[in-house]
Coordinates of C-alpha atoms and ligand atoms in Angstrom, one line a residue:
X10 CA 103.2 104.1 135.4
X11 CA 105.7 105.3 132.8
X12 CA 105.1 108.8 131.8
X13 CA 106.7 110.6 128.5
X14 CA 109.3 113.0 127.3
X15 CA 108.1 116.2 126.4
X16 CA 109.3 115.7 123.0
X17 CA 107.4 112.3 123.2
X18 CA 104.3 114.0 124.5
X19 CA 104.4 116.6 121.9
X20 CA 104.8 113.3 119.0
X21 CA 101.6 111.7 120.8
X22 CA 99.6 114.7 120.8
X23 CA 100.5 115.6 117.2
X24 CA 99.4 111.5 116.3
X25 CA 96.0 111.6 118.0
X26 CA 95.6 114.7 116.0
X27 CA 96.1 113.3 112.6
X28 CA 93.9 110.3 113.8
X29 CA 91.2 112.5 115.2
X30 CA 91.0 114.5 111.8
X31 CA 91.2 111.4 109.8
X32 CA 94.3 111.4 108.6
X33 CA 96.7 108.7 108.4
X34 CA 100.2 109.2 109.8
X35 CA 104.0 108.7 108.7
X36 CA 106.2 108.2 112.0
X37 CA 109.6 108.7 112.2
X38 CA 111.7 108.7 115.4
X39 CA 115.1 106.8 115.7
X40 CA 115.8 104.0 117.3
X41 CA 116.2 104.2 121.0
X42 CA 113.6 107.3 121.3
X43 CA 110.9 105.8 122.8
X44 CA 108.9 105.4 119.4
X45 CA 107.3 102.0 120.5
X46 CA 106.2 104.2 123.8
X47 CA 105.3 107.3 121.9
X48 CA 103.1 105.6 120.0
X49 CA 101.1 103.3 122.2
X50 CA 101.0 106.2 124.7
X51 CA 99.3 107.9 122.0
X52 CA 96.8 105.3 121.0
X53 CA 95.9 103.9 124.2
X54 CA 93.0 106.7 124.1
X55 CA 91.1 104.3 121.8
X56 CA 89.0 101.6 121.5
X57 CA 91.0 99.1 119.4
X58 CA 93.4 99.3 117.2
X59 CA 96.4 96.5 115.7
X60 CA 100.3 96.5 115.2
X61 CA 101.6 94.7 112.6
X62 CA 105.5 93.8 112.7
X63 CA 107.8 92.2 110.4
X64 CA 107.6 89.0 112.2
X65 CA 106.2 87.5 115.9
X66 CA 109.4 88.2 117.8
X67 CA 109.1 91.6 117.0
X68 CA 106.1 92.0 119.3
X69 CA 108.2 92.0 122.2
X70 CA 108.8 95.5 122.7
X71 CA 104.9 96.1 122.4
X72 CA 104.1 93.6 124.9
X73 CA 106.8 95.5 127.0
X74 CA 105.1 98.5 126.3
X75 CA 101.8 97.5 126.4
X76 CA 102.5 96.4 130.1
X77 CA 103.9 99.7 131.1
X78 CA 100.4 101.2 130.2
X79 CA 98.2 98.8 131.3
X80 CA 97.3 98.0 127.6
X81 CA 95.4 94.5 126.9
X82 CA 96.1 92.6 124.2
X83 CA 95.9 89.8 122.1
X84 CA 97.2 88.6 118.7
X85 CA 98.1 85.9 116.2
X86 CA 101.1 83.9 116.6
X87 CA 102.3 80.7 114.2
X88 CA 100.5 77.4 115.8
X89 CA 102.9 75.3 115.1
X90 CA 104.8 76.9 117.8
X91 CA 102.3 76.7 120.7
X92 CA 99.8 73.8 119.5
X93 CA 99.5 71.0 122.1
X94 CA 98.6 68.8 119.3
X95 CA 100.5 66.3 117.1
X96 CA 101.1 67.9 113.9
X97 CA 102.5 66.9 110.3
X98 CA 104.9 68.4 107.8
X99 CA 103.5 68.4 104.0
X100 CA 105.5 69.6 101.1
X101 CA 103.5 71.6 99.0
X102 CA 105.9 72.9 96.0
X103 CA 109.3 73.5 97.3
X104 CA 107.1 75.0 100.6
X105 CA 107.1 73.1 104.0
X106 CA 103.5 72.9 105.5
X107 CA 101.9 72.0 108.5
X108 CA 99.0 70.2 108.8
X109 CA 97.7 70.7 112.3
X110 CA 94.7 69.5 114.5
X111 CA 91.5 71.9 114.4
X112 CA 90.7 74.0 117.1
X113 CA 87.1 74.1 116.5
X114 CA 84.7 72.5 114.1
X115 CA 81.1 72.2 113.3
X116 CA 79.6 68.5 113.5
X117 CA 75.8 67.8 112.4
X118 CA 75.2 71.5 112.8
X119 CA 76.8 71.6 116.3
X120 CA 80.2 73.7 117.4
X121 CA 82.8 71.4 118.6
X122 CA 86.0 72.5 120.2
X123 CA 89.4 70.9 120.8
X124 CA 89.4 69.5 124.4
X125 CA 92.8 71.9 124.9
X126 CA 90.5 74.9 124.1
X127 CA 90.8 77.6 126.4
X128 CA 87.2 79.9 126.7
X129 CA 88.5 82.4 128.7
X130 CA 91.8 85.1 127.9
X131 CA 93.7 85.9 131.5
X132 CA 94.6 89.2 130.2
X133 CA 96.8 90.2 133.1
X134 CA 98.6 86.8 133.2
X135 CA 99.0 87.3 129.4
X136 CA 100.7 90.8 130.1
X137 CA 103.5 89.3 132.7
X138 CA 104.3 86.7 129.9
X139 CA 103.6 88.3 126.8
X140 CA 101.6 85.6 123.8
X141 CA 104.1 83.0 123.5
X142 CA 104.8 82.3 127.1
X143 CA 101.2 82.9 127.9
X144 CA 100.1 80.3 125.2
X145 CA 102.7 77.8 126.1
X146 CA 102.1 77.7 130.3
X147 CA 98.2 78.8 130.4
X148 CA 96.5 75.3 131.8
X149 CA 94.1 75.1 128.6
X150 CA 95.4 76.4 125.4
X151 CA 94.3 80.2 125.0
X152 CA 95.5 80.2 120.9
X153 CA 92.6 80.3 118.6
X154 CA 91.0 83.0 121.5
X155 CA 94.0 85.1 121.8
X156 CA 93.8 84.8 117.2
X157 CA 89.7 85.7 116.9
X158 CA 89.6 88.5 120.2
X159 CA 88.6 91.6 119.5
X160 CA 88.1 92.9 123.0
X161 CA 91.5 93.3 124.0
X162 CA 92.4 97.0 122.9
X163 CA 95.6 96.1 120.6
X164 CA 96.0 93.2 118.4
X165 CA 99.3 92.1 117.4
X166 CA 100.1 90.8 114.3
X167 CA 102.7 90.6 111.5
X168 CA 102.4 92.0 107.8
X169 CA 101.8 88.9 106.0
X170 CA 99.1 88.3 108.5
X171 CA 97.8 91.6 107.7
X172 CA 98.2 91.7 103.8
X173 CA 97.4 88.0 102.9
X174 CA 94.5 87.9 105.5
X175 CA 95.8 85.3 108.1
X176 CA 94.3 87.6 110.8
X177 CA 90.6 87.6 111.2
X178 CA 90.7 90.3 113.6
X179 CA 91.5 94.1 111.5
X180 CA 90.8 96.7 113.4
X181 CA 90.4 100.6 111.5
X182 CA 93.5 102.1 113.3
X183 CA 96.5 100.1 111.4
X184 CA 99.8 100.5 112.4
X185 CA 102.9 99.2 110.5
X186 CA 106.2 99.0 113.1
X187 CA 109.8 99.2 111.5
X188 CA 107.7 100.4 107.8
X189 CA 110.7 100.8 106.1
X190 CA 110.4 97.4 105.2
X191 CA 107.5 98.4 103.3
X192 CA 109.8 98.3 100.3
X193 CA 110.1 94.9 100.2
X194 CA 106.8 94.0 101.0
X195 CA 106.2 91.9 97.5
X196 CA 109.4 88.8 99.2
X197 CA 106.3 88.3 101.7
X198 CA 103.9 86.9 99.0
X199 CA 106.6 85.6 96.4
X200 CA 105.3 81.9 95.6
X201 CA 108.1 78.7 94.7
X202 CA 107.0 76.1 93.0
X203 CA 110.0 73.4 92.8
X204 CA 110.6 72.1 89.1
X205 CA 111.0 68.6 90.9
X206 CA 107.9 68.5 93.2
X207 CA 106.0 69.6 90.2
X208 CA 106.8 66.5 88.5
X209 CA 106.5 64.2 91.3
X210 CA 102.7 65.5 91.7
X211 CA 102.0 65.1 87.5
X212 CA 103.0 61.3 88.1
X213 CA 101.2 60.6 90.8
X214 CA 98.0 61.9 89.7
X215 CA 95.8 60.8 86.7
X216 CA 93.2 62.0 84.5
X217 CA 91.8 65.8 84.4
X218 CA 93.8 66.5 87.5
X219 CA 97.5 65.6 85.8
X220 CA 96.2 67.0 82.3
X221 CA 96.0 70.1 84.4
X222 CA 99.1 70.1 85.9
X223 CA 100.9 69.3 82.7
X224 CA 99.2 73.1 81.5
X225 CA 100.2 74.5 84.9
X226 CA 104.0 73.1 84.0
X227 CA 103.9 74.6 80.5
X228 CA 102.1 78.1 81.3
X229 CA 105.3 78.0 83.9
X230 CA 108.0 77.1 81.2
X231 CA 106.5 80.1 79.4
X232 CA 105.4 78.0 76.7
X233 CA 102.0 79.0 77.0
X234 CA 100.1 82.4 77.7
X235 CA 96.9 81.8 79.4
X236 CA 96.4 80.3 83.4
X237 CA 95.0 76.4 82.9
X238 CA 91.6 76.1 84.5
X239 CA 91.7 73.3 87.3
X240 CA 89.2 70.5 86.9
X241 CA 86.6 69.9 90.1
X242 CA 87.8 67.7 92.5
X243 CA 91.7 68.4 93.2
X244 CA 94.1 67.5 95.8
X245 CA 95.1 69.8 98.4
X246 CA 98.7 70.7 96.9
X247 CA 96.8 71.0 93.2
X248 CA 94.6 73.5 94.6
X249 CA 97.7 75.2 96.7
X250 CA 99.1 75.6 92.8
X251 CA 96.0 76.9 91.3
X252 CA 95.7 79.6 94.2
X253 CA 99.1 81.2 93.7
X254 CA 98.3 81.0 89.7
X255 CA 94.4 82.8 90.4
X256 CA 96.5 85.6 91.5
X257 CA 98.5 86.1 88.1
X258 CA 98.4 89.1 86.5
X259 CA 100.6 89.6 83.2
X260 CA 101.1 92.7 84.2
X261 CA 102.0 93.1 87.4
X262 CA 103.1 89.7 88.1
X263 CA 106.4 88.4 86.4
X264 CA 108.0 84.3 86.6
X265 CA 111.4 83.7 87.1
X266 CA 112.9 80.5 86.2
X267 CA 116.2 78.3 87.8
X268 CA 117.4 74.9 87.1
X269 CA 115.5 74.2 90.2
X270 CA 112.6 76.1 91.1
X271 CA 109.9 78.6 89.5
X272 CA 109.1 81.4 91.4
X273 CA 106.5 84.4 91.0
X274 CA 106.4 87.6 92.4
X275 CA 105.0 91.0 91.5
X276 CA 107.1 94.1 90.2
X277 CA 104.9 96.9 91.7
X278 CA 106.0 98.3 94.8
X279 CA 102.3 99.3 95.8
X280 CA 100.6 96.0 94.9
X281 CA 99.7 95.1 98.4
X282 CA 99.6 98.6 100.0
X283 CA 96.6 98.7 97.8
X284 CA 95.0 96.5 100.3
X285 CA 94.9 99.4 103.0
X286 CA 92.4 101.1 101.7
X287 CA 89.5 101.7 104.4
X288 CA 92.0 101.8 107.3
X289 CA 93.4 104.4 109.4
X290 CA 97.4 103.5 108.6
X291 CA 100.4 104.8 110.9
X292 CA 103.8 103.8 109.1
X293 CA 106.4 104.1 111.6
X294 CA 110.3 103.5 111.5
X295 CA 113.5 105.9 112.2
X296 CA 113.5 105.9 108.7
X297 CA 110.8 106.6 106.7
X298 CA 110.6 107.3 102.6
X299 CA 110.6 110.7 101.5
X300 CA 107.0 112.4 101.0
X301 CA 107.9 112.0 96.9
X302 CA 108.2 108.4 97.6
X303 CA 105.5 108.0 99.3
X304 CA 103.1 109.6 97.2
X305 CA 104.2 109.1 93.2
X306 CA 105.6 104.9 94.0
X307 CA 103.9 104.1 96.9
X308 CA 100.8 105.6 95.6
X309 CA 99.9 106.3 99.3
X310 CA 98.3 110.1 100.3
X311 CA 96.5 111.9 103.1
X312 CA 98.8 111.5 105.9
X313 CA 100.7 113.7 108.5
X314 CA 104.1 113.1 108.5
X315 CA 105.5 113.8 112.2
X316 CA 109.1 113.5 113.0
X317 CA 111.4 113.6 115.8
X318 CA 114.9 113.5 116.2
X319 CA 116.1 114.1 119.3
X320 CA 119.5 112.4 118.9
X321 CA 120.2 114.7 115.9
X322 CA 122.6 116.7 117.7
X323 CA 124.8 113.7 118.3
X324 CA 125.7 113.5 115.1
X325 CA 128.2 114.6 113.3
X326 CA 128.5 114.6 109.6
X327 CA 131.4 115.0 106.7
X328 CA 131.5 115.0 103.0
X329 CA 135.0 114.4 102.1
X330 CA 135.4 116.7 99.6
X331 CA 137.8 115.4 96.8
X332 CA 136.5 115.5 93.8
X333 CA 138.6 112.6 92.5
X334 CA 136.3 109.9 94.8
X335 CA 133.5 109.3 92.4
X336 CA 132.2 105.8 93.0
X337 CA 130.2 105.7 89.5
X338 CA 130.6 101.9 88.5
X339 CA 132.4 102.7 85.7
X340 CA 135.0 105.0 87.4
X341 CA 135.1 103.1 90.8
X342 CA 137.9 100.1 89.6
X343 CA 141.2 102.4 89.9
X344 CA 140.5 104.0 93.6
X345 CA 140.6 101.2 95.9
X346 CA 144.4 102.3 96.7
X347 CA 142.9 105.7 97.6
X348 CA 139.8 104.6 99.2
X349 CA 141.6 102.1 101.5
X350 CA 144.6 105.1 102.5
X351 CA 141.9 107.5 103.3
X352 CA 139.8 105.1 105.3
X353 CA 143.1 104.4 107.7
X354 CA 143.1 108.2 108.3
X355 CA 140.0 108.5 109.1
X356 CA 139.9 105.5 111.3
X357 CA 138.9 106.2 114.6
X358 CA 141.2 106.1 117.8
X359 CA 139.1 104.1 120.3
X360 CA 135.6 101.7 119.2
X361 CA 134.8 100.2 116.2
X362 CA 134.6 101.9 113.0
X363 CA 132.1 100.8 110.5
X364 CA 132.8 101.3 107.3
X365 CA 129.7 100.6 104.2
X366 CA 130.3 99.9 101.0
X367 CA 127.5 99.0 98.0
X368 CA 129.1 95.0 97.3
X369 CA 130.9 92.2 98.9
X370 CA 133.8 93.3 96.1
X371 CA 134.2 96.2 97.1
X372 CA 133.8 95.2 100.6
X373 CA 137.5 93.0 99.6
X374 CA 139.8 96.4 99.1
X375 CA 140.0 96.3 103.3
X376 CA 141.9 92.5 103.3
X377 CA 144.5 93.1 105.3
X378 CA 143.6 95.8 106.6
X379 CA 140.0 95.2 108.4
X380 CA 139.6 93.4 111.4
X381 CA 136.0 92.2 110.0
X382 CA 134.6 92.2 106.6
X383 CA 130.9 90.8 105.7
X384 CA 131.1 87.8 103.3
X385 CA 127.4 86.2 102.3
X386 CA 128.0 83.5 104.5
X387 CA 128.5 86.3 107.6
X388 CA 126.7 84.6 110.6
X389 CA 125.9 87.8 113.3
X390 CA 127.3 85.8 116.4
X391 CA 131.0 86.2 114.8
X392 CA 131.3 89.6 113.8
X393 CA 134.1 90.7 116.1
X394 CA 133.0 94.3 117.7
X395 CA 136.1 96.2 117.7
X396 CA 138.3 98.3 115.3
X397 CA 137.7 98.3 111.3
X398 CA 134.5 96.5 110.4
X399 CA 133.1 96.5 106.8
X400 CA 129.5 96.1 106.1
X401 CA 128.0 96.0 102.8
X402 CA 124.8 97.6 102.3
X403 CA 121.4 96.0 102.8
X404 CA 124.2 93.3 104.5
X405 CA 123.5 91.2 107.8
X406 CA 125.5 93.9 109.8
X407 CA 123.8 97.3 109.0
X408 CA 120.4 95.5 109.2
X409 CA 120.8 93.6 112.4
X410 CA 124.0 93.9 114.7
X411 CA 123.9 95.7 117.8
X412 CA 127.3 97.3 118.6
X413 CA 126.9 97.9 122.0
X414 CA 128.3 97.4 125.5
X415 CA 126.5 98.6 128.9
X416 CA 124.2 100.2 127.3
X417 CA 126.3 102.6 125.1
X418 CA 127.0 102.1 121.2
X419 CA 130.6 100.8 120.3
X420 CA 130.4 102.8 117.1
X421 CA 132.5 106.0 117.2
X422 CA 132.5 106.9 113.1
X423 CA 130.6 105.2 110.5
X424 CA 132.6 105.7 106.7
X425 CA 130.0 105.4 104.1
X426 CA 132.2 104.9 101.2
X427 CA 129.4 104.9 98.0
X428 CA 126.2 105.7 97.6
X429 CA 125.0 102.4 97.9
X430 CA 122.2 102.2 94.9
X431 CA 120.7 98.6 94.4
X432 CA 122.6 96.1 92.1
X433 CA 120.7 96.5 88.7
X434 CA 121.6 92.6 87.8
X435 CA 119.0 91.2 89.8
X436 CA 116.7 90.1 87.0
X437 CA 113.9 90.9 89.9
X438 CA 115.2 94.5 90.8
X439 CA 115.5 95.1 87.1
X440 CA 111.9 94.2 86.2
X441 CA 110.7 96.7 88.9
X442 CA 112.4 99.3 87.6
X443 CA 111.3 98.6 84.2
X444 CA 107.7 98.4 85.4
X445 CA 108.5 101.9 87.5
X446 CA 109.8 103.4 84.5
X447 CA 106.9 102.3 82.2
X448 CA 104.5 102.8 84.4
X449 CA 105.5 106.2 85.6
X450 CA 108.4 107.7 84.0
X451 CA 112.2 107.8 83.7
X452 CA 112.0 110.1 87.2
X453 CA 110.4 107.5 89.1
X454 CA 112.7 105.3 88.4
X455 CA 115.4 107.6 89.8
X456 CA 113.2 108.2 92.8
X457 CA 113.1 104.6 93.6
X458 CA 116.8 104.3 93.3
X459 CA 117.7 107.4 95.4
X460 CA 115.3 106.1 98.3
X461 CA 116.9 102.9 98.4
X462 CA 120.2 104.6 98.7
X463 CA 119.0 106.9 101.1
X464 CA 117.2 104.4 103.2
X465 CA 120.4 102.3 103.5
X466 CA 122.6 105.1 104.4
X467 CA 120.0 106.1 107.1
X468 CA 119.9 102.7 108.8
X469 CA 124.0 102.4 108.8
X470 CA 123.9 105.4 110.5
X471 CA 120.9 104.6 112.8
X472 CA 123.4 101.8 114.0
X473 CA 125.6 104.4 115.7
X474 CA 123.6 106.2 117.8
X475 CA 120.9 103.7 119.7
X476 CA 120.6 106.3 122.7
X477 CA 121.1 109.7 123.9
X478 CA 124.2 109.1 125.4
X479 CA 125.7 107.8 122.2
X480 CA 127.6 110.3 120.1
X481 CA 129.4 109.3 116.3
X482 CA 130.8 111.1 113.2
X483 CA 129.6 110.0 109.9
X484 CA 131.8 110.6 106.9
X485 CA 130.7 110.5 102.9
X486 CA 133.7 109.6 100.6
X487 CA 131.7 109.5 97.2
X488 CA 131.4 113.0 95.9
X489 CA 128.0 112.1 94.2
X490 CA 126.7 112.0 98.1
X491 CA 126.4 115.7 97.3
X492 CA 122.6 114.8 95.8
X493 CA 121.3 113.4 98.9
X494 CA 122.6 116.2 100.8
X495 CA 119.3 118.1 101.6
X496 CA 117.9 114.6 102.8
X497 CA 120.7 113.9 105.0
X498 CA 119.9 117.3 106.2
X499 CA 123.5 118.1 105.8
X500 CA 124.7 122.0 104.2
X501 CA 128.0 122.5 102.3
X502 CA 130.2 123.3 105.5
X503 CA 130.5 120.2 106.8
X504 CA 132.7 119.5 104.6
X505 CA 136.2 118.5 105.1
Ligands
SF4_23 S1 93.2 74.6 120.7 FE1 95.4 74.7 120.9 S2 96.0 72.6 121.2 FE2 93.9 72.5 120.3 S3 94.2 72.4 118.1 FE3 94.0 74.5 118.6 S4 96.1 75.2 118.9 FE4 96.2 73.0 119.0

């Protein structure tokens, strides 16, 4: 069996700690350190606890895990994908839905079940082939026991089935993988209601149920202030409408209107987070929020944090001190000449260097001069892996290319050009901050904006160094990175 690091060890012993004295815990190891390991070494010592990941095919290094420790498990994964049954597409406002077969059901007071229903989990079988396989080649089909088990000691599932209760299985010890994401936790439960489905449903329904929807169309249009009350008695897709608008609150929820589509959302970061109340949470990432963060937007408190950085060393950092590169917007326009010249100094001899800049504009001033530069239409598979590339923040490439080759990162030095803040023009973003700053204050406001900076720095650099053996030098160009300096844990020599 697989046995920890020392430094891994010491992280495990530190997290059953926290969990022991009731405390919840912040995680934060890089990428490539074992953190999946650390932490399942850690919490194999109880009972039961869940995982919750961005999305399904982000189980797979827990399953790997899980079957280097002799973990069982069992989880929810989307039915569509592994249900035996004929199924059938519904639109339900600009939304795509399945209607599937039931697993089981209750008929004159007895419990029937699908005749694909499998009683029984193979756990060890299940381990070989992590859930999908395991769903897809068992003889009978093991999904609706693998969804409701709570025998197996881990239960995977994602955040949205965690947060909007799609998982009927919560056990006390949480754990949120890759929780950086936390940030944008409100996309998960954002609801679209297409302006032309909407329509098509008012004309083909009659009486209470139409009068309703004609109030659910203007309460949408803004023309009037308070939620329709549905009539008894409505179809499926009325009712799908009515349970998005139940949720409305003036407040915290805000409606955003195109020529095609209304969609709702709500503008406080800790809206859901709310929801993890009662549970022992573990937030882990190789980037997490500062404790500020954490505390006065997240609204989230007793926790350890525990970090370890064992790839620290590998990194090397540089602020290049010229006072002249100050990327605020309004200065930024005459230095793309200078930008670009210091940039082809600074490129690196052998691998790729990455540069990172806050906008696809900005990411233009390297034509000609670039072997790759990220468009909105960037697909990952043609991102050539060699020489200049140019990522833009919160891009495709910082968040999800892997630069390397046998093993080793490709990346020799990563050029953050700005301190990439958020664009303020997202009428979205800019409500947020609005609410932030009304909510809690002018500093808060600046706190959110310097954690989104910092976080996207953190993760273009995170895409350097994915192992021990990798090594990379990091420069700053903007001057104003001198404010995130103690973060970055960087001191005034490293200057240039
Ligand atoms: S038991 Fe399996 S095959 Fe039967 S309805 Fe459920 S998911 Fe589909």
């Amino acid at each position: 069996m697989k046995t920890p690091y020392s430094y891994q060890l010491e992280v495990a012993n530190k997290i059953r700690d926290a969990i022991d004295n009731g405390k919840n815990v912040i995680l934060e190891m890089p990428t490539g350190s074992g953190k999946t390991f650390t932490a399942l070494y850690a919490l194999q010592i109880y009972d039961h606890f869940m995982v919750n990941t961005r999305t399904v095919s982000q189980y797979q290094p827990w399953e790997r895990e899980a079957r280097e420790l002799d973990i069982t498990y069992a989880g929810l994964i989307g039915k569509t994908r592994v249900c035996r049954k004929p199924y059938r597409k519904v639109k339900v406002g600009n939304k795509v839905k399945y209607k599937t077969s039931k697993c089981t059901w209750t008929e004159k007071g007895v419990r029937q079940y699908c005749e694909e229903y499998a009683y029984e989990i193979n756990y060890e079988a299940l381990r070989e082939k992590g859930i999908y396989r395991y769903c897809i080649e068992a003889s009978k089909c093991p999904y609706f026991e693998l969804k409701i088990n709570q025998n197996a000691k881990m239960y995977l599932s994602t955040y949205v089935g965690f947060f909007l209760n799609f998982a009927p299985v919560k056990h006390h010890i949480a754990v949120f993988d890759e929780a950086h994401n936390l940030m944008n936790l409100n996309d998960f439960i954002e609801f679209n209601i297409s302006k032309e489905e909407l329509l098509k449903l008012i004309k083909h329904t009659d009486g209470a149920e139409r009068e309703y929807l004609i109030e659910v169309k203007k309460f949408l249009d803004g023309d009037i202030n308070t939620i329709p009350i549905p009539p008894t008695n409505i179809s499926e897709e009325t009712e799908e409408i009515y349970d998005a608008l139940k949720e409305y609150d003036p407040e915290i929820w805000r409606i955003y209107r195109d020529d095609k589509k209304y969609r709702m959302k709500p503008i406080d970061p800790s809206y859901l987070l709310r929801k993890l109340d009662g549970y022992q949470w573990i937030m882990m990432s190789g980037t997490m929020f500062s404790d500020d963060y954490i505390q006065n937007v997240l609204h989230l408190s007793n926790y350890e944090r525990i970090s370890a950085k064992p790839f620290e060393p590998n990194i090397q950092y540089y602020l290049y001190d010229d006072e002249k590169l100050n990327y605020n917007f309004s200065k930024r326009d005459g230095l793309t000449q200078k930008t670009v010249e210091v940039v082809k100094r600074l490129k690196a001899e052998d691998g790729i260097t990455l540069i990172v800049v806050s906008s696809y504009q900005m990411a233009e001033w390297f034509k000609g001069v670039a072997d790759y530069i990220e468009t909105p239409k960037t697909k990952l598979d043609e991102v050539k892996k060699r020489g200049l590339i140019v990522a833009v923040a919160r891009g495709k490439i910082t968040e999800g290319v892997e630069f390397v080759e046998n093993g080793r990162s490709l990346i020799r030095r990563v050029i953050i050009v700005n301190l990439p803040y958020p664009q303020t023009n997202d009428p979205y973003f800019r409500d947020v901050v609005d609410y932030v700053t009304k909510v809690w204050g002018q500093k808060t406001m600046w706190k959110l904006m310097n954690e989104i900076a910092y976080i996207t720095v953190r993760q273009a650099i995170g895409r350097a160094v994915r192992g021990p053996q990798d090594k990379a030098e990091v420069y700053f160009l903007d001057i104003r990175f001198r404010s995130l300096f103690a973060r970055l844990g960087l001191s005034e020599e490293v200057q240039l």
